[in-house]
Amino acid sequence: MLKGKKIILGITGSIAAYKAAFLTRLLIRQGAEVKIVITPCGKEFITPVTLATLSKNTVLCDFFSHDDGAWNSHIDLGIWADVMLIAPASANTIAKMANGIADNLLLTTYLSAKCPVVVAPAMDLDMFRHPATAKNLVTLQSFGNFIIEPTSGELASGLDGKGRMEEPEEITSWLIEFFKKKSRFSGKKILITAGPTFEKIDPVRFIGNHSSGKMGYALAKTFADQGAYVNLVSGPVSIGLPNPAVKIHPVVSADDMNQAASTLFPDMDIAIFAAAVADYKPSSQSESKIKRSGNDLLLNLIPNEDIAAKLGRLRSENQILVGFALESDDAVNNASRKLADKNLDLIVLNRINDPGAGFNVDTNRILIIGKDNIHKNFELKSKDNVAKDIVDEIFNLMINGSYA
Ligand code: CTP
């Protein structure tokens, strides 16, 4: 299943380094070619002889050989690999990766790697839940790196909690799935609208909403991870670039979003409307700051263009269009009506009163409705995992031609 895949396995100083021996054997059994880079501290936990025997390759640790001065090129390694897997990844190495520190061969290889990087952390529970580690892992994700979450259980310290490196079998399955999905959308062009829009009242005030953009950004990352060319038309949010391969088109108002999305749309294979577009804007904007007068202030609001509905009218049969509906009352009927009115293929429903779903939270619970009244319910999950479910459903629709 990993036949011909070239894998750099990075091993750092953690008790879980012993599992790297099993992991190497599994990867080789699956047909992968494995080159191991180990940190000096990693060698304290497992010997290069074991790893070299299992991987059938010399294990690299130093920048050059002390015997003959031969240079171990981290650049060549980074170009050679299809994936760099760092397992176990200690808190120290994760911190250095997040900050661009390059004081060993594993780190210089990481910094020059052109391939996807997968990180399987292993550490004590308190180190794992320290805000510094959490922040470093978020930083790695913002670089487009993948994290294989550690599991909970008994740790080397004797404590019980989250921090155990995922088992070698699971890491191997993760990689198999990763390669299977990596090119699912290659060559496909995808438009995603995300975040809120701000409708200007005067130079300092606007009408906005609480959308964080997290769902749209998670979708953009997932599609890009699976080979798509993603255009993300984003309202004002405070999230970093989800994946270096995503092209961001920053906009502020619904009019700007409409213009950017409409320009891109004809060339797109798939369009996803995840933005919380303001339905109304002030009929006029004051060029100078509106001063307090003591009297009532009336704002006249006029409707914005419904971007999804407009592009739904312009769409071709070959395009796939997906919308979102955030509803409080009569949720399923309202969402189904939007699916039909906006001429979409799928609509993703969030219910406002559902705990853990909606604006400004990291989780979401969705129901996807397709044509012919097909409903699929999903459990409460992180927005990253919800994005994976949505992308899987869009993939099924794309290859089957209908939603079932
Ligand atoms: N949408 C859009 N442009 C708008 C309004 C909505 O593209 N001006 C898209 C949203 O991105 C979403 C879908 O349409 O994919 C439904 O948005 P929602 O705000 O729930 O629906 P509305 O049609 O605006 O209905 P209402 O606010 O009355 O519930």
PDB file of N, CA, C and O in Angstrom, residues 201-205 285-291:
ATOM      1  N   ILE A 201     -20.461  51.866   7.668  1.00  0.00           N
ATOM      2  CA  ILE A 201     -21.427  52.923   8.016  1.00  0.00           C
ATOM      3  C   ILE A 201     -20.748  54.289   7.845  1.00  0.00           C
ATOM      4  O   ILE A 201     -21.250  55.180   7.191  1.00  0.00           O
ATOM      5  N   ASP A 202     -19.569  54.402   8.453  1.00  0.00           N
ATOM      6  CA  ASP A 202     -18.756  55.612   8.311  1.00  0.00           C
ATOM      7  C   ASP A 202     -17.294  55.168   8.426  1.00  0.00           C
ATOM      8  O   ASP A 202     -17.040  53.967   8.495  1.00  0.00           O
ATOM      9  N   PRO A 203     -16.313  56.068   8.449  1.00  0.00           N
ATOM     10  CA  PRO A 203     -14.914  55.603   8.415  1.00  0.00           C
ATOM     11  C   PRO A 203     -14.513  54.712   9.594  1.00  0.00           C
ATOM     12  O   PRO A 203     -13.499  54.020   9.517  1.00  0.00           O
ATOM     13  N   VAL A 204     -15.265  54.730  10.693  1.00  0.00           N
ATOM     14  CA  VAL A 204     -14.848  53.912  11.837  1.00  0.00           C
ATOM     15  C   VAL A 204     -15.865  52.829  12.229  1.00  0.00           C
ATOM     16  O   VAL A 204     -15.580  51.996  13.070  1.00  0.00           O
ATOM     17  N   ARG A 205     -17.037  52.827  11.619  1.00  0.00           N
ATOM     18  CA  ARG A 205     -18.064  51.878  12.070  1.00  0.00           C
ATOM     19  C   ARG A 205     -18.546  51.000  10.913  1.00  0.00           C
ATOM     20  O   ARG A 205     -18.511  51.422   9.750  1.00  0.00           O
ATOM     21  N   GLN A 285     -22.877  55.549   2.711  1.00  0.00           N
ATOM     22  CA  GLN A 285     -21.842  55.557   3.748  1.00  0.00           C
ATOM     23  C   GLN A 285     -21.373  56.989   3.965  1.00  0.00           C
ATOM     24  O   GLN A 285     -21.154  57.701   2.986  1.00  0.00           O
ATOM     25  N   SER A 286     -21.255  57.355   5.218  1.00  0.00           N
ATOM     26  CA  SER A 286     -20.817  58.717   5.507  1.00  0.00           C
ATOM     27  C   SER A 286     -19.299  58.793   5.341  1.00  0.00           C
ATOM     28  O   SER A 286     -18.568  57.922   5.836  1.00  0.00           O
ATOM     29  N   GLU A 287     -18.806  59.798   4.646  1.00  0.00           N
ATOM     30  CA  GLU A 287     -17.359  59.949   4.441  1.00  0.00           C
ATOM     31  C   GLU A 287     -16.678  60.440   5.712  1.00  0.00           C
ATOM     32  O   GLU A 287     -15.508  60.201   5.936  1.00  0.00           O
ATOM     33  N   SER A 288     -17.446  61.154   6.565  1.00  0.00           N
ATOM     34  CA  SER A 288     -16.841  61.585   7.829  1.00  0.00           C
ATOM     35  C   SER A 288     -17.562  60.894   8.993  1.00  0.00           C
ATOM     36  O   SER A 288     -18.694  60.407   8.846  1.00  0.00           O
ATOM     37  N   LYS A 289     -16.886  60.842  10.111  1.00  0.00           N
ATOM     38  CA  LYS A 289     -17.423  60.128  11.276  1.00  0.00           C
ATOM     39  C   LYS A 289     -18.747  60.760  11.711  1.00  0.00           C
ATOM     40  O   LYS A 289     -18.831  61.986  11.861  1.00  0.00           O
ATOM     41  N   ILE A 290     -19.754  59.897  11.900  1.00  0.00           N
ATOM     42  CA  ILE A 290     -21.064  60.407  12.327  1.00  0.00           C
ATOM     43  C   ILE A 290     -20.956  60.804  13.811  1.00  0.00           C
ATOM     44  O   ILE A 290     -20.516  60.001  14.643  1.00  0.00           O
ATOM     45  N   LYS A 291     -21.310  62.051  14.121  1.00  0.00           N
ATOM     46  CA  LYS A 291     -21.164  62.538  15.502  1.00  0.00           C
ATOM     47  C   LYS A 291     -22.438  62.258  16.301  1.00  0.00           C
ATOM     48  O   LYS A 291     -23.539  62.226  15.740  1.00  0.00           O
TER      49      LYS A 291
END
